[in-house]
PDB file of C-alpha atoms and ligand atoms in Angstrom:
ATOM      1  CA  UNK A   1      20.485  13.197   0.726  1.00 55.00           C
ATOM      2  CA  UNK A   2      17.361  14.223  -0.863  1.00 78.00           C
ATOM      3  CA  UNK A   3      14.457  13.772   1.756  1.00 84.00           C
ATOM      4  CA  UNK A   4      11.545  12.499  -1.333  1.00 91.00           C
ATOM      5  CA  UNK A   5      13.037   9.158  -2.563  1.00 92.00           C
ATOM      6  CA  UNK A   6      10.789   8.815  -5.125  1.00 95.00           C
ATOM      7  CA  UNK A   7       7.807  11.487  -7.002  1.00 96.00           C
ATOM      8  CA  UNK A   8       5.323  10.094  -9.578  1.00 96.00           C
ATOM      9  CA  UNK A   9       1.910  10.894 -11.598  1.00 96.00           C
ATOM     10  CA  UNK A  10      -0.419   8.408 -10.485  1.00 97.00           C
ATOM     11  CA  UNK A  11      -1.453   6.142 -11.829  1.00 96.00           C
ATOM     12  CA  UNK A  12       1.208   4.387 -13.285  1.00 96.00           C
ATOM     13  CA  UNK A  13       1.426   0.980 -14.994  1.00 95.00           C
ATOM     14  CA  UNK A  14       4.338  -0.246 -12.941  1.00 96.00           C
ATOM     15  CA  UNK A  15       2.390   0.461  -9.548  1.00 97.00           C
ATOM     16  CA  UNK A  16      -0.583  -1.119 -11.162  1.00 97.00           C
ATOM     17  CA  UNK A  17       1.747  -4.168 -11.596  1.00 97.00           C
ATOM     18  CA  UNK A  18       2.348  -3.503  -8.196  1.00 97.00           C
ATOM     19  CA  UNK A  19      -1.501  -3.802  -6.343  1.00 97.00           C
ATOM     20  CA  UNK A  20      -1.630  -7.531  -8.784  1.00 96.00           C
ATOM     21  CA  UNK A  21       1.703  -9.148  -7.784  1.00 96.00           C
ATOM     22  CA  UNK A  22       0.575  -8.930  -3.871  1.00 98.00           C
ATOM     23  CA  UNK A  23      -1.376 -11.925  -3.511  1.00 98.00           C
ATOM     24  CA  UNK A  24      -3.645 -11.061  -0.530  1.00 97.00           C
ATOM     25  CA  UNK A  25      -7.018 -12.264   0.505  1.00 95.00           C
ATOM     26  CA  UNK A  26      -9.114  -9.845  -1.465  1.00 95.00           C
ATOM     27  CA  UNK A  27     -11.051  -8.255   1.189  1.00 96.00           C
ATOM     28  CA  UNK A  28      -7.638  -6.939   2.196  1.00 97.00           C
ATOM     29  CA  UNK A  29      -7.396  -4.667  -1.158  1.00 97.00           C
ATOM     30  CA  UNK A  30     -11.388  -3.700  -0.924  1.00 97.00           C
ATOM     31  CA  UNK A  31     -10.868  -2.497   2.427  1.00 97.00           C
ATOM     32  CA  UNK A  32      -7.834  -0.535   2.090  1.00 98.00           C
ATOM     33  CA  UNK A  33      -9.012   1.444  -0.591  1.00 97.00           C
ATOM     34  CA  UNK A  34     -12.336   1.904   0.727  1.00 97.00           C
ATOM     35  CA  UNK A  35     -10.649   3.834   3.562  1.00 97.00           C
ATOM     36  CA  UNK A  36      -7.779   5.650   1.874  1.00 96.00           C
ATOM     37  CA  UNK A  37     -11.329   6.961  -0.408  1.00 95.00           C
ATOM     38  CA  UNK A  38     -13.111   7.439   2.775  1.00 95.00           C
ATOM     39  CA  UNK A  39     -10.781   9.128   4.377  1.00 93.00           C
ATOM     40  CA  UNK A  40      -9.510  11.533   1.413  1.00 92.00           C
ATOM     41  CA  UNK A  41     -13.399  12.095   0.645  1.00 92.00           C
ATOM     42  CA  UNK A  42     -14.879  13.468   4.524  1.00 93.00           C
ATOM     43  CA  UNK A  43     -12.319  14.973   4.826  1.00 91.00           C
ATOM     44  CA  UNK A  44     -12.844  17.303   2.331  1.00 88.00           C
ATOM     45  CA  UNK A  45     -16.603  17.879   3.526  1.00 91.00           C
ATOM     46  CA  UNK A  46     -16.145  17.762   7.569  1.00 91.00           C
ATOM     47  CA  UNK A  47     -13.779  19.518   9.846  1.00 90.00           C
ATOM     48  CA  UNK A  48     -11.328  17.642  11.886  1.00 89.00           C
ATOM     49  CA  UNK A  49     -13.060  18.298  15.338  1.00 88.00           C
ATOM     50  CA  UNK A  50     -16.359  16.703  13.612  1.00 90.00           C
ATOM     51  CA  UNK A  51     -14.856  13.567  11.774  1.00 90.00           C
ATOM     52  CA  UNK A  52     -11.169  13.222  13.506  1.00 89.00           C
ATOM     53  CA  UNK A  53      -9.642  11.130  10.148  1.00 93.00           C
ATOM     54  CA  UNK A  54      -5.911  11.788   9.655  1.00 94.00           C
ATOM     55  CA  UNK A  55      -6.085  10.324   6.780  1.00 95.00           C
ATOM     56  CA  UNK A  56      -2.849   8.128   7.790  1.00 97.00           C
ATOM     57  CA  UNK A  57      -3.167   3.731   6.882  1.00 98.00           C
ATOM     58  CA  UNK A  58      -0.350   1.865   8.451  1.00 98.00           C
ATOM     59  CA  UNK A  59       0.273  -1.197   7.462  1.00 98.00           C
ATOM     60  CA  UNK A  60       2.330  -3.398   9.636  1.00 98.00           C
ATOM     61  CA  UNK A  61       3.888  -6.990   9.206  1.00 96.00           C
ATOM     62  CA  UNK A  62       6.697  -8.706   9.438  1.00 95.00           C
ATOM     63  CA  UNK A  63       9.700  -8.456   6.586  1.00 95.00           C
ATOM     64  CA  UNK A  64       9.057  -9.661   2.646  1.00 97.00           C
ATOM     65  CA  UNK A  65       4.998  -9.478   3.309  1.00 97.00           C
ATOM     66  CA  UNK A  66       4.464  -7.264   0.248  1.00 98.00           C
ATOM     67  CA  UNK A  67       3.756  -3.663   2.200  1.00 98.00           C
ATOM     68  CA  UNK A  68       5.405  -1.919   0.285  1.00 97.00           C
ATOM     69  CA  UNK A  69       4.837  -2.905  -2.907  1.00 97.00           C
ATOM     70  CA  UNK A  70       1.081  -3.047  -1.670  1.00 97.00           C
ATOM     71  CA  UNK A  71       1.333   0.667  -0.438  1.00 97.00           C
ATOM     72  CA  UNK A  72       2.565   1.229  -4.375  1.00 97.00           C
ATOM     73  CA  UNK A  73      -0.389  -0.336  -6.028  1.00 98.00           C
ATOM     74  CA  UNK A  74      -2.866   1.108  -3.028  1.00 98.00           C
ATOM     75  CA  UNK A  75      -1.938   4.683  -4.262  1.00 98.00           C
ATOM     76  CA  UNK A  76      -2.370   3.823  -8.003  1.00 97.00           C
ATOM     77  CA  UNK A  77      -5.623   2.003  -6.784  1.00 97.00           C
ATOM     78  CA  UNK A  78      -6.771   5.399  -5.342  1.00 96.00           C
ATOM     79  CA  UNK A  79      -5.338   7.273  -7.922  1.00 96.00           C
ATOM     80  CA  UNK A  80      -7.793   5.558 -10.263  1.00 96.00           C
ATOM     81  CA  UNK A  81     -10.352   6.635  -7.943  1.00 94.00           C
ATOM     82  CA  UNK A  82     -10.492  10.021  -7.436  1.00 91.00           C
ATOM     83  CA  UNK A  83      -8.925  10.319 -10.988  1.00 91.00           C
ATOM     84  CA  UNK A  84      -5.596  11.673 -11.110  1.00 89.00           C
ATOM     85  CA  UNK A  85      -2.567  12.107  -8.224  1.00 95.00           C
ATOM     86  CA  UNK A  86       1.136  11.820  -7.217  1.00 97.00           C
ATOM     87  CA  UNK A  87       2.799   9.589  -5.500  1.00 98.00           C
ATOM     88  CA  UNK A  88       5.613  10.833  -3.124  1.00 97.00           C
ATOM     89  CA  UNK A  89       7.713   8.477  -1.072  1.00 96.00           C
ATOM     90  CA  UNK A  90       9.692  10.296   1.286  1.00 90.00           C
ATOM     91  CA  UNK A  91      13.160   8.350   2.299  1.00 83.00           C
ATOM     92  CA  UNK A  92      12.880   8.497   6.707  1.00 77.00           C
ATOM     93  CA  UNK A  93      16.873   7.742   6.326  1.00 77.00           C
ATOM     94  CA  UNK A  94      18.068  10.744   5.166  1.00 74.00           C
ATOM     95  CA  UNK A  95      16.449  12.907   7.509  1.00 69.00           C
ATOM     96  CA  UNK A  96      20.199  13.521   8.655  1.00 55.00           C
ATOM     97  CA  UNK A  97      21.008  12.303  11.651  1.00 52.00           C
ATOM     98  CA  UNK A  98      19.239  12.256  15.030  1.00 51.00           C
ATOM     99  CA  UNK A  99      22.750  12.878  16.276  1.00 48.00           C
ATOM    100  CA  UNK A 100      23.773  16.000  15.089  1.00 52.00           C
ATOM    101  CA  UNK A 101      20.307  17.684  15.742  1.00 58.00           C
ATOM    102  CA  UNK A 102      19.061  18.299  12.751  1.00 64.00           C
ATOM    103  CA  UNK A 103      15.684  15.901  12.214  1.00 79.00           C
ATOM    104  CA  UNK A 104      13.221  17.844  14.074  1.00 83.00           C
ATOM    105  CA  UNK A 105      13.794  20.760  12.036  1.00 86.00           C
ATOM    106  CA  UNK A 106      13.845  18.573   8.670  1.00 86.00           C
ATOM    107  CA  UNK A 107      11.166  16.338   9.910  1.00 88.00           C
ATOM    108  CA  UNK A 108       8.912  19.519  10.536  1.00 91.00           C
ATOM    109  CA  UNK A 109       9.900  21.291   6.757  1.00 91.00           C
ATOM    110  CA  UNK A 110       8.209  17.954   4.813  1.00 91.00           C
ATOM    111  CA  UNK A 111       4.987  18.186   6.680  1.00 93.00           C
ATOM    112  CA  UNK A 112       4.749  21.668   7.102  1.00 93.00           C
ATOM    113  CA  UNK A 113       5.836  22.808   3.554  1.00 93.00           C
ATOM    114  CA  UNK A 114       7.504  20.286   1.019  1.00 92.00           C
ATOM    115  CA  UNK A 115       4.029  17.829   1.653  1.00 94.00           C
ATOM    116  CA  UNK A 116       1.744  20.600   1.246  1.00 94.00           C
ATOM    117  CA  UNK A 117       3.599  22.788  -1.640  1.00 94.00           C
ATOM    118  CA  UNK A 118       3.376  19.585  -3.709  1.00 93.00           C
ATOM    119  CA  UNK A 119      -0.216  18.779  -2.565  1.00 93.00           C
ATOM    120  CA  UNK A 120      -0.935  22.339  -4.220  1.00 93.00           C
ATOM    121  CA  UNK A 121      -1.496  20.785  -7.758  1.00 91.00           C
ATOM    122  CA  UNK A 122      -3.213  17.483  -6.762  1.00 93.00           C
ATOM    123  CA  UNK A 123      -4.170  14.815  -4.308  1.00 94.00           C
ATOM    124  CA  UNK A 124      -0.915  13.668  -2.664  1.00 96.00           C
ATOM    125  CA  UNK A 125      -0.044   9.874  -1.661  1.00 97.00           C
ATOM    126  CA  UNK A 126       2.863   9.809   0.659  1.00 97.00           C
ATOM    127  CA  UNK A 127       4.491   6.891   1.801  1.00 97.00           C
ATOM    128  CA  UNK A 128       6.341   7.174   4.867  1.00 95.00           C
ATOM    129  CA  UNK A 129       7.938   3.575   4.693  1.00 93.00           C
ATOM    130  CA  UNK A 130       9.689   2.569   7.196  1.00 91.00           C
ATOM    131  CA  UNK A 131       7.925   4.796   9.558  1.00 92.00           C
ATOM    132  CA  UNK A 132       9.465   3.499  12.847  1.00 90.00           C
ATOM    133  CA  UNK A 133      12.735   5.572  11.890  1.00 86.00           C
ATOM    134  CA  UNK A 134      10.694   8.736  11.504  1.00 87.00           C
ATOM    135  CA  UNK A 135       8.011   8.171  14.703  1.00 87.00           C
ATOM    136  CA  UNK A 136      10.030   5.903  17.004  1.00 85.00           C
ATOM    137  CA  UNK A 137       8.544   4.963  20.185  1.00 85.00           C
ATOM    138  CA  UNK A 138       9.406   7.375  22.637  1.00 83.00           C
ATOM    139  CA  UNK A 139       9.467   5.284  26.006  1.00 82.00           C
ATOM    140  CA  UNK A 140      12.030   3.006  24.127  1.00 80.00           C
ATOM    141  CA  UNK A 141      13.944   5.410  24.162  1.00 74.00           C
ATOM    142  CA  UNK A 142      15.957   6.030  27.003  1.00 66.00           C
ATOM    143  CA  UNK A 143      18.649   3.207  25.790  1.00 60.00           C
ATOM    144  CA  UNK A 144      19.279   5.113  22.076  1.00 61.00           C
ATOM    145  CA  UNK A 145      22.569   7.745  22.040  1.00 64.00           C
ATOM    146  CA  UNK A 146      20.377  10.460  21.533  1.00 67.00           C
ATOM    147  CA  UNK A 147      17.504  10.348  22.957  1.00 71.00           C
ATOM    148  CA  UNK A 148      16.400  13.890  23.546  1.00 77.00           C
ATOM    149  CA  UNK A 149      17.240  14.681  19.871  1.00 77.00           C
ATOM    150  CA  UNK A 150      14.875  11.156  18.802  1.00 79.00           C
ATOM    151  CA  UNK A 151      12.586  12.425  20.897  1.00 84.00           C
ATOM    152  CA  UNK A 152      12.230  15.597  19.432  1.00 86.00           C
ATOM    153  CA  UNK A 153      11.993  14.060  16.054  1.00 85.00           C
ATOM    154  CA  UNK A 154       8.673  12.129  16.879  1.00 89.00           C
ATOM    155  CA  UNK A 155       7.535  15.064  18.378  1.00 91.00           C
ATOM    156  CA  UNK A 156       8.242  16.864  15.054  1.00 90.00           C
ATOM    157  CA  UNK A 157       6.500  14.201  13.666  1.00 91.00           C
ATOM    158  CA  UNK A 158       3.567  14.053  15.272  1.00 94.00           C
ATOM    159  CA  UNK A 159       2.938  17.366  15.255  1.00 94.00           C
ATOM    160  CA  UNK A 160       3.800  17.699  11.577  1.00 93.00           C
ATOM    161  CA  UNK A 161       0.810  14.940  10.500  1.00 93.00           C
ATOM    162  CA  UNK A 162      -1.800  17.036  12.892  1.00 93.00           C
ATOM    163  CA  UNK A 163      -1.040  19.806  11.230  1.00 92.00           C
ATOM    164  CA  UNK A 164      -1.262  17.936   7.782  1.00 92.00           C
ATOM    165  CA  UNK A 165      -4.460  16.727   8.129  1.00 89.00           C
ATOM    166  CA  UNK A 166      -6.555  19.698   9.651  1.00 89.00           C
ATOM    167  CA  UNK A 167      -4.641  21.898   6.987  1.00 89.00           C
ATOM    168  CA  UNK A 168      -4.064  19.920   3.571  1.00 90.00           C
ATOM    169  CA  UNK A 169      -6.904  17.728   2.902  1.00 90.00           C
ATOM    170  CA  UNK A 170      -5.645  16.369  -0.801  1.00 92.00           C
ATOM    171  CA  UNK A 171      -2.771  14.749   1.488  1.00 95.00           C
ATOM    172  CA  UNK A 172      -3.069  11.076   2.639  1.00 97.00           C
ATOM    173  CA  UNK A 173      -0.127   8.929   4.613  1.00 97.00           C
ATOM    174  CA  UNK A 174       0.340   5.325   3.951  1.00 98.00           C
ATOM    175  CA  UNK A 175       3.242   4.638   6.434  1.00 97.00           C
ATOM    176  CA  UNK A 176       4.398   0.789   6.551  1.00 96.00           C
ATOM    177  CA  UNK A 177       6.606  -0.912   9.231  1.00 96.00           C
ATOM    178  CA  UNK A 178       7.578  -4.857  10.505  1.00 93.00           C
ATOM    179  CA  UNK A 179       8.150  -3.590  13.958  1.00 93.00           C
ATOM    180  CA  UNK A 180       5.103  -1.726  15.170  1.00 92.00           C
ATOM    181  CA  UNK A 181       6.484  -2.068  18.607  1.00 93.00           C
ATOM    182  CA  UNK A 182       9.174   0.517  17.570  1.00 92.00           C
ATOM    183  CA  UNK A 183       6.996   3.224  16.205  1.00 93.00           C
ATOM    184  CA  UNK A 184       5.697   5.309  18.614  1.00 94.00           C
ATOM    185  CA  UNK A 185       1.765   4.532  20.236  1.00 95.00           C
ATOM    186  CA  UNK A 186       0.379   8.137  19.106  1.00 95.00           C
ATOM    187  CA  UNK A 187       1.037   7.671  15.536  1.00 96.00           C
ATOM    188  CA  UNK A 188      -0.689   4.240  15.902  1.00 96.00           C
ATOM    189  CA  UNK A 189      -3.213   5.987  17.445  1.00 96.00           C
ATOM    190  CA  UNK A 190      -3.627   8.212  14.736  1.00 96.00           C
ATOM    191  CA  UNK A 191      -3.908   6.165  12.325  1.00 97.00           C
ATOM    192  CA  UNK A 192      -7.567   5.828  10.305  1.00 96.00           C
ATOM    193  CA  UNK A 193      -6.526   2.191   9.815  1.00 97.00           C
ATOM    194  CA  UNK A 194      -3.976  -0.661  10.593  1.00 97.00           C
ATOM    195  CA  UNK A 195      -3.802  -3.354   8.505  1.00 98.00           C
ATOM    196  CA  UNK A 196      -1.636  -6.369   9.259  1.00 97.00           C
ATOM    197  CA  UNK A 197      -0.511  -7.814   6.789  1.00 97.00           C
ATOM    198  CA  UNK A 198       0.738 -11.204   7.634  1.00 95.00           C
ATOM    199  CA  UNK A 199       2.942 -14.709   5.497  1.00 96.00           C
ATOM    200  CA  UNK A 200       0.373 -15.488   2.305  1.00 97.00           C
ATOM    201  CA  UNK A 201      -2.230 -18.268   3.101  1.00 97.00           C
ATOM    202  CA  UNK A 202      -2.022 -21.249   1.620  1.00 98.00           C
ATOM    203  CA  UNK A 203      -4.768 -20.147  -1.471  1.00 97.00           C
ATOM    204  CA  UNK A 204      -2.323 -16.918  -2.049  1.00 98.00           C
ATOM    205  CA  UNK A 205       0.841 -19.125  -2.351  1.00 98.00           C
ATOM    206  CA  UNK A 206      -0.747 -21.123  -4.873  1.00 98.00           C
ATOM    207  CA  UNK A 207      -1.047 -17.811  -6.638  1.00 98.00           C
ATOM    208  CA  UNK A 208       2.296 -16.737  -5.799  1.00 98.00           C
ATOM    209  CA  UNK A 209       3.622 -19.888  -6.800  1.00 98.00           C
ATOM    210  CA  UNK A 210       1.881 -20.258 -10.417  1.00 98.00           C
ATOM    211  CA  UNK A 211       2.526 -16.397 -10.672  1.00 97.00           C
ATOM    212  CA  UNK A 212       6.255 -17.595 -10.199  1.00 98.00           C
ATOM    213  CA  UNK A 213       5.687 -20.760 -12.629  1.00 98.00           C
ATOM    214  CA  UNK A 214       3.809 -19.638 -15.075  1.00 97.00           C
ATOM    215  CA  UNK A 215       6.227 -16.177 -15.832  1.00 96.00           C
ATOM    216  CA  UNK A 216       9.334 -18.360 -15.480  1.00 97.00           C
ATOM    217  CA  UNK A 217       7.664 -20.682 -17.873  1.00 98.00           C
ATOM    218  CA  UNK A 218       7.088 -18.673 -20.807  1.00 98.00           C
ATOM    219  CA  UNK A 219      10.927 -18.809 -21.343  1.00 97.00           C
ATOM    220  CA  UNK A 220      11.589 -22.100 -20.424  1.00 98.00           C
ATOM    221  CA  UNK A 221       8.203 -24.572 -21.196  1.00 98.00           C
ATOM    222  CA  UNK A 222       8.796 -27.316 -18.966  1.00 97.00           C
ATOM    223  CA  UNK A 223       9.409 -25.348 -15.460  1.00 96.00           C
ATOM    224  CA  UNK A 224       5.666 -24.063 -16.443  1.00 96.00           C
ATOM    225  CA  UNK A 225       5.066 -27.578 -16.485  1.00 97.00           C
ATOM    226  CA  UNK A 226       5.795 -28.341 -13.135  1.00 98.00           C
ATOM    227  CA  UNK A 227       2.316 -26.269 -11.730  1.00 98.00           C
ATOM    228  CA  UNK A 228       1.011 -29.963 -11.768  1.00 98.00           C
ATOM    229  CA  UNK A 229       2.439 -30.387  -8.381  1.00 98.00           C
ATOM    230  CA  UNK A 230       1.186 -27.126  -6.933  1.00 98.00           C
ATOM    231  CA  UNK A 231      -0.070 -28.725  -3.832  1.00 98.00           C
ATOM    232  CA  UNK A 232       2.853 -30.058  -2.892  1.00 98.00           C
ATOM    233  CA  UNK A 233       4.853 -26.809  -3.087  1.00 98.00           C
ATOM    234  CA  UNK A 234       2.159 -24.960  -1.115  1.00 98.00           C
ATOM    235  CA  UNK A 235       2.244 -27.305   1.366  1.00 97.00           C
ATOM    236  CA  UNK A 236       6.343 -26.964   1.429  1.00 97.00           C
ATOM    237  CA  UNK A 237       6.358 -23.364   1.939  1.00 97.00           C
ATOM    238  CA  UNK A 238       3.880 -23.584   4.795  1.00 95.00           C
ATOM    239  CA  UNK A 239       4.392 -19.989   6.957  1.00 93.00           C
ATOM    240  CA  UNK A 240       7.162 -18.506   4.194  1.00 96.00           C
ATOM    241  CA  UNK A 241       6.615 -15.016   3.217  1.00 96.00           C
ATOM    242  CA  UNK A 242       6.338 -14.051   0.062  1.00 97.00           C
ATOM    243  CA  UNK A 243       9.434 -12.416  -0.860  1.00 97.00           C
ATOM    244  CA  UNK A 244      11.363 -15.801   0.113  1.00 96.00           C
ATOM    245  CA  UNK A 245       8.630 -17.935  -1.357  1.00 97.00           C
ATOM    246  CA  UNK A 246       9.336 -16.342  -4.809  1.00 97.00           C
ATOM    247  CA  UNK A 247      12.816 -16.348  -4.679  1.00 97.00           C
ATOM    248  CA  UNK A 248      12.693 -19.894  -3.506  1.00 97.00           C
ATOM    249  CA  UNK A 249      10.802 -21.205  -6.524  1.00 97.00           C
ATOM    250  CA  UNK A 250      13.336 -18.832  -8.794  1.00 97.00           C
ATOM    251  CA  UNK A 251      16.072 -20.473  -6.653  1.00 97.00           C
ATOM    252  CA  UNK A 252      15.120 -23.847  -8.230  1.00 97.00           C
ATOM    253  CA  UNK A 253      17.056 -23.495 -10.576  1.00 97.00           C
ATOM    254  CA  UNK A 254      20.042 -23.212  -9.287  1.00 96.00           C
ATOM    255  CA  UNK A 255      20.329 -26.343  -7.619  1.00 95.00           C
ATOM    256  CA  UNK A 256      23.432 -27.404 -10.371  1.00 96.00           C
ATOM    257  CA  UNK A 257      24.971 -25.521 -12.952  1.00 97.00           C
ATOM    258  CA  UNK A 258      23.569 -27.760 -15.468  1.00 97.00           C
ATOM    259  CA  UNK A 259      20.004 -26.583 -14.111  1.00 97.00           C
ATOM    260  CA  UNK A 260      21.151 -22.712 -14.115  1.00 97.00           C
ATOM    261  CA  UNK A 261      22.103 -23.447 -17.847  1.00 97.00           C
ATOM    262  CA  UNK A 262      19.026 -25.136 -18.836  1.00 97.00           C
ATOM    263  CA  UNK A 263      16.140 -24.448 -16.605  1.00 97.00           C
ATOM    264  CA  UNK A 264      14.166 -27.274 -18.703  1.00 98.00           C
ATOM    265  CA  UNK A 265      15.867 -29.588 -16.905  1.00 98.00           C
ATOM    266  CA  UNK A 266      14.102 -28.523 -13.151  1.00 98.00           C
ATOM    267  CA  UNK A 267      12.411 -31.525 -11.816  1.00 98.00           C
ATOM    268  CA  UNK A 268       9.376 -31.121  -8.879  1.00 98.00           C
ATOM    269  CA  UNK A 269      12.096 -32.902  -6.698  1.00 98.00           C
ATOM    270  CA  UNK A 270      14.135 -29.613  -6.917  1.00 98.00           C
ATOM    271  CA  UNK A 271      11.750 -26.688  -6.504  1.00 98.00           C
ATOM    272  CA  UNK A 272      10.737 -29.089  -3.097  1.00 98.00           C
ATOM    273  CA  UNK A 273      13.760 -29.215  -2.197  1.00 97.00           C
ATOM    274  CA  UNK A 274      14.418 -25.681  -2.400  1.00 97.00           C
ATOM    275  CA  UNK A 275      11.445 -24.947  -0.836  1.00 97.00           C
ATOM    276  CA  UNK A 276      12.591 -27.043   2.329  1.00 95.00           C
ATOM    277  CA  UNK A 277      15.597 -25.819   2.352  1.00 94.00           C
ATOM    278  CA  UNK A 278      14.046 -21.936   2.270  1.00 93.00           C
ATOM    279  CA  UNK A 279      11.372 -22.956   4.703  1.00 90.00           C
ATOM    280  CA  UNK A 280      13.535 -23.790   7.515  1.00 87.00           C
ATOM    281  CA  UNK A 281      16.021 -20.670   6.718  1.00 84.00           C
ATOM    282  CA  UNK A 282      12.629 -18.699   7.623  1.00 77.00           C
ATOM    283  CA  UNK A 283      12.477 -20.704  10.585  1.00 78.00           C
ATOM    284  CA  UNK A 284      15.806 -19.903  11.834  1.00 77.00           C
ATOM    285  CA  UNK A 285      15.769 -16.622  11.765  1.00 79.00           C
ATOM    286  CA  UNK A 286      12.668 -16.287  13.470  1.00 77.00           C
ATOM    287  CA  UNK A 287      14.151 -18.197  16.289  1.00 77.00           C
ATOM    288  CA  UNK A 288      16.931 -16.224  15.720  1.00 75.00           C
TER     289      UNK A 288
HETATM  290  N1  ATP B   1       1.527 -11.516  -0.500  1.00 72.33           N
HETATM  291  C1  ATP B   1       2.360 -11.120  -1.740  1.00 72.33           C
HETATM  292  N2  ATP B   1       2.299 -12.241  -2.775  1.00 72.33           N
HETATM  293  C2  ATP B   1       3.374 -11.909  -4.185  1.00 72.33           C
HETATM  294  N3  ATP B   1       4.178 -11.749  -3.567  1.00 72.33           N
HETATM  295  C3  ATP B   1       5.433 -10.974  -2.561  1.00 72.33           C
HETATM  296  C4  ATP B   1       4.323 -10.997  -1.051  1.00 72.33           C
HETATM  297  N4  ATP B   1       4.819 -10.710  -0.490  1.00 72.33           N
HETATM  298  C5  ATP B   1       5.388 -10.346  -0.904  1.00 72.33           C
HETATM  299  N5  ATP B   1       5.887 -11.267  -2.399  1.00 72.33           N
HETATM  300  C6  ATP B   1       7.050 -10.400  -2.867  1.00 72.33           C
HETATM  301  O1  ATP B   1       8.125  -9.900  -2.125  1.00 72.33           O
HETATM  302  C7  ATP B   1       8.980  -8.535  -3.214  1.00 72.33           C
HETATM  303  C8  ATP B   1       9.171  -7.806  -1.486  1.00 72.33           C
HETATM  304  O2  ATP B   1       8.010  -7.744  -1.240  1.00 72.33           O
HETATM  305  P1  ATP B   1       8.329  -5.783  -0.332  1.00 72.33           P
HETATM  306  O3  ATP B   1       9.245  -5.467  -0.268  1.00 72.33           O
HETATM  307  O4  ATP B   1       6.467  -5.218  -0.809  1.00 72.33           O
HETATM  308  O5  ATP B   1       7.625  -6.334   1.022  1.00 72.33           O
HETATM  309  P2  ATP B   1       8.091  -5.723   2.570  1.00 72.33           P
HETATM  310  O6  ATP B   1       6.691  -6.344   3.445  1.00 72.33           O
HETATM  311  O7  ATP B   1       7.665  -4.248   1.617  1.00 72.33           O
HETATM  312  O8  ATP B   1       9.417  -6.172   3.424  1.00 72.33           O
HETATM  313  P3  ATP B   1      10.002  -5.270   3.999  1.00 72.33           P
HETATM  314  O9  ATP B   1       9.347  -5.182   5.935  1.00 72.33           O
HETATM  315  O10 ATP B   1      11.267  -5.949   4.179  1.00 72.33           O
HETATM  316  O11 ATP B   1       9.909  -3.630   3.600  1.00 72.33           O
HETATM  317  C9  ATP B   1       7.498  -8.437  -3.425  1.00 72.33           C
HETATM  318  O12 ATP B   1       8.162  -7.191  -4.815  1.00 72.33           O
HETATM  319  C10 ATP B   1       6.864  -9.505  -4.168  1.00 72.33           C
HETATM  320  O13 ATP B   1       7.191  -9.650  -5.444  1.00 72.33           O
HETATM  321 MG1   MG B   2       9.106  -2.481   2.735  1.00 72.33          MG
END
């Protein structure tokens, strides 16, 4: 399996759309861009000993809150500020099973060879998605099948990040996790900034709902008109993550075969019923 899951030249239209699709407070987006740009700039000007910035941003939060999508959008934004850049997504799951003792070597190679080689031509923004796989918490490892190997893989990731941030200053790492407790504390401590992304608030939910209704309304105009019931939809979707909310609004059309065939027949009650069911499923999952 290839450890590079995706490699793309930025800026990119797709990534720009990803940034716009995620509804979070504007201050969160601004902070992320500013932090990334500052980090790149500081590391060009000062030594690590003077200004210890690792060029690592972590986005933490529950599943479906838009972390991965936002990370891709962020890469695009950064590219626009610095001119051009490339996006590299690593697949931590492809690093070989730690039971084969392969992980440690492969992790080292990524940070000492793969990323530096890519970053020779232009700044590289590297997404470490689900970073708990790459840098699992060493303190919790006693429960695992092969704690020694996993321990070494985390050591290698930390050493690799240290090497990268000192020697290759035109790289920036964005890591995501929905399980921060499983991430090694030494990695969290290396982050220049940790953004906790939570479920969308009422304002963000309203934007998501309007977004979906406008999109569907382009095909089925009567569905678009349901936006008059926005306030009720926002209330019914309290606590829901963005992924579930987008799905629920769309799934209202699956309330019957008839509405599935012709979504113009969806009523606001159908949407509310679907939202309520989706919200109770979310509660069940949380309790589990
Ligand atoms: N705040 C939000 N605003 C709008 N859409 C959202 C939001 N959060 C999630 N979504 C929708 O959910 C989809 C999935 O988001 P994404 O995969 O980025 O979440 P994630 O936080 O990385 O989840 P996981 O932890 O499960 O990997 C997005 O493509 C988007 O359609
Ligand atoms: Mg994700």
